[in-house]
mmCIF file of C-alpha atoms in Angstrom:
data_model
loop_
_atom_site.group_PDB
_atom_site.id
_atom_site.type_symbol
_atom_site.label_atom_id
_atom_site.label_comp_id
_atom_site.label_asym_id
_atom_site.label_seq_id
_atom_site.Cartn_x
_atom_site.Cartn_y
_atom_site.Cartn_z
ATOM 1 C CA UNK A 1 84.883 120.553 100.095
ATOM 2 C CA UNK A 2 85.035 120.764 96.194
ATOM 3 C CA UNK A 3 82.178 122.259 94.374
ATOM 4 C CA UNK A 4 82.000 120.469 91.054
ATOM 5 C CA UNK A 5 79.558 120.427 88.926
ATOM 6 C CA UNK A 6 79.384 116.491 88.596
ATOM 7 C CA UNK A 7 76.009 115.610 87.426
ATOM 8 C CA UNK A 8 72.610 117.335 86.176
ATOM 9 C CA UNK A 9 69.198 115.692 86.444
ATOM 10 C CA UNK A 10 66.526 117.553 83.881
ATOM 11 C CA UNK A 11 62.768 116.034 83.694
ATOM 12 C CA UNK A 12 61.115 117.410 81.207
ATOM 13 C CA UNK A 13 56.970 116.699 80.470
ATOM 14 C CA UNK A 14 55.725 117.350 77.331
ATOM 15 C CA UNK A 15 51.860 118.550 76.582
ATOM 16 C CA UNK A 16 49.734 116.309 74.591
ATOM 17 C CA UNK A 17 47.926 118.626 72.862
ATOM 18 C CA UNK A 18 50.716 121.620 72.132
ATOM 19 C CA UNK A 19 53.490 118.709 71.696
ATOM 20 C CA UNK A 20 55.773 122.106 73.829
ATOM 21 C CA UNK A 21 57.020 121.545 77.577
ATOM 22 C CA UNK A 22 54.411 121.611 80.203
ATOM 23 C CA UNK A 23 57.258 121.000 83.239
ATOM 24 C CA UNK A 24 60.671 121.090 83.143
ATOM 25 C CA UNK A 25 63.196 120.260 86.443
ATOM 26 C CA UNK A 26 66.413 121.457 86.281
ATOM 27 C CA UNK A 27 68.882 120.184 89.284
ATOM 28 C CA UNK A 28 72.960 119.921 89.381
ATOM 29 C CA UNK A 29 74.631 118.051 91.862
ATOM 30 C CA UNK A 30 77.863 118.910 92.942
ATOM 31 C CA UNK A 31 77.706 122.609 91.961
ATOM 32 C CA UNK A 32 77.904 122.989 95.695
ATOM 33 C CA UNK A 33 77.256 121.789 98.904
ATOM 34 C CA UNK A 34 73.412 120.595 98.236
ATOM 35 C CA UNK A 35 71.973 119.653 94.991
ATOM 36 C CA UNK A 36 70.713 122.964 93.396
ATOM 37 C CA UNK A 37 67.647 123.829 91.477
ATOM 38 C CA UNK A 38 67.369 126.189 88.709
ATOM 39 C CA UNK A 39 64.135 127.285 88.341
ATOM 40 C CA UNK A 40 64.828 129.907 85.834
ATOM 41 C CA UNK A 41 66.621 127.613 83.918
ATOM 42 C CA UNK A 42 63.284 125.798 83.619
ATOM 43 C CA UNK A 43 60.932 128.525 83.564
ATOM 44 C CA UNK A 44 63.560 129.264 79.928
ATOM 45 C CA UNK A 45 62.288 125.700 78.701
ATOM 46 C CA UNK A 46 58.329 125.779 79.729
ATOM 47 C CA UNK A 47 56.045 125.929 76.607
ATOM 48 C CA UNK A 48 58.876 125.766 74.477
ATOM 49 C CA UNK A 49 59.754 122.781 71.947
ATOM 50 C CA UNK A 50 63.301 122.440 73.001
ATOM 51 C CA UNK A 51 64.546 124.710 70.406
ATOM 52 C CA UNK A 52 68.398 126.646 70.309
ATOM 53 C CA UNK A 53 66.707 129.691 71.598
ATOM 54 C CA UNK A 54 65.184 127.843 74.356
ATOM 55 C CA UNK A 55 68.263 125.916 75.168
ATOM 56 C CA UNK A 56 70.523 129.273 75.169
ATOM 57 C CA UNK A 57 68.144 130.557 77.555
ATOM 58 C CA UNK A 58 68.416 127.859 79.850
ATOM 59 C CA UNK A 59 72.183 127.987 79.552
ATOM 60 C CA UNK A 60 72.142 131.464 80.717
ATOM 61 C CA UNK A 61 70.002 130.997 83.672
ATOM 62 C CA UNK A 62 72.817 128.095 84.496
ATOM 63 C CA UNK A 63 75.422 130.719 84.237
ATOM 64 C CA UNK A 64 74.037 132.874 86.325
ATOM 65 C CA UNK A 65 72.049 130.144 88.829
ATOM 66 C CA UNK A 66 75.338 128.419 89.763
ATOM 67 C CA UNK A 67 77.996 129.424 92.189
ATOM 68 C CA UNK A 68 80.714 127.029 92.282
ATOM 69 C CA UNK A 69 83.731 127.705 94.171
ATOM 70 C CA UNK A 70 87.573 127.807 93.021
ATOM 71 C CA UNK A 71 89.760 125.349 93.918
ATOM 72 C CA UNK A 72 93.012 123.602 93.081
ATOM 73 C CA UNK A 73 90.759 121.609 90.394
ATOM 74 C CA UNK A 74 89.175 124.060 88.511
ATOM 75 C CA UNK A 75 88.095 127.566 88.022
ATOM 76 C CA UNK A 76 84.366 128.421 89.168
ATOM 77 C CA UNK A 77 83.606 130.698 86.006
ATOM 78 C CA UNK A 78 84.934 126.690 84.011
ATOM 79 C CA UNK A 79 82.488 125.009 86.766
ATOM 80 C CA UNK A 80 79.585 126.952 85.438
ATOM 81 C CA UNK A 81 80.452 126.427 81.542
ATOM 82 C CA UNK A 82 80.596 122.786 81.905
ATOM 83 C CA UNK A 83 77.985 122.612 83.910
ATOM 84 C CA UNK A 84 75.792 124.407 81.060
ATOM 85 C CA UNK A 85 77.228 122.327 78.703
ATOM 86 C CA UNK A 86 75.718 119.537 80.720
ATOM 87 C CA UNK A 87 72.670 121.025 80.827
ATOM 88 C CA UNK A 88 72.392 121.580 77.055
ATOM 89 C CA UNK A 89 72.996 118.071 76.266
ATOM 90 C CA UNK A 90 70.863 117.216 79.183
ATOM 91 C CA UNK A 91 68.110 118.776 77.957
ATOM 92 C CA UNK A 92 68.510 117.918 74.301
ATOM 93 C CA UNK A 93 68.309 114.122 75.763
ATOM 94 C CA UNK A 94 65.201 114.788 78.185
ATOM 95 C CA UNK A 95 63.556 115.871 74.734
ATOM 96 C CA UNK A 96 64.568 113.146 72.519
ATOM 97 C CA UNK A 97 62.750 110.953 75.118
ATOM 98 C CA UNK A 98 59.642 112.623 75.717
#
């Protein structure tokens, strides 16, 4: 089985009051065998407004949350970069639409 980072799914919820995150979700799917959740990744973007620091944060937790395997495809240490890439544009989105 191939472990590629395919997709990423980020819900973010933003508090009336502050106008920052209240929730975040953070899950990629094909980054292995099951979907995988990065709670750090959104524990980085809670009570933040979606700013570079936040998003660099979150893209660090990605690097380090995901464990994608090698294969004939693709690298696992280039599986992790584009899937925080994804995640940074992701999130950027989830924002924008809040």
């Amino acid at each position: 089985m191939t472990s590629r980072p395919s997709g990423v799914a980020v819900l973010l919820e933003r508090d009336s009051a502050t106008g920052l995150v209240r929730t975040a979700r953070v899950v990629f799917s094909g980054a292995g065998p099951v979907p995988v959740r990065l709670s750090a990744a959104e524990d980085a973007l809670v009570g933040t407004g979606v700013d570079e620091a936040a998003l660099a944060a979150a893209r660090s937790a990605a690097l380090a949350g995901l464990d994608p395997s090698d294969d004939v495809h693709a690298s696992a240490a280039h599986r992790r970069e584009t899937a925080a890439h994804l995640l940074v544009r992701a999130c950027t989105t989830a924002w924008e639409r809040c």
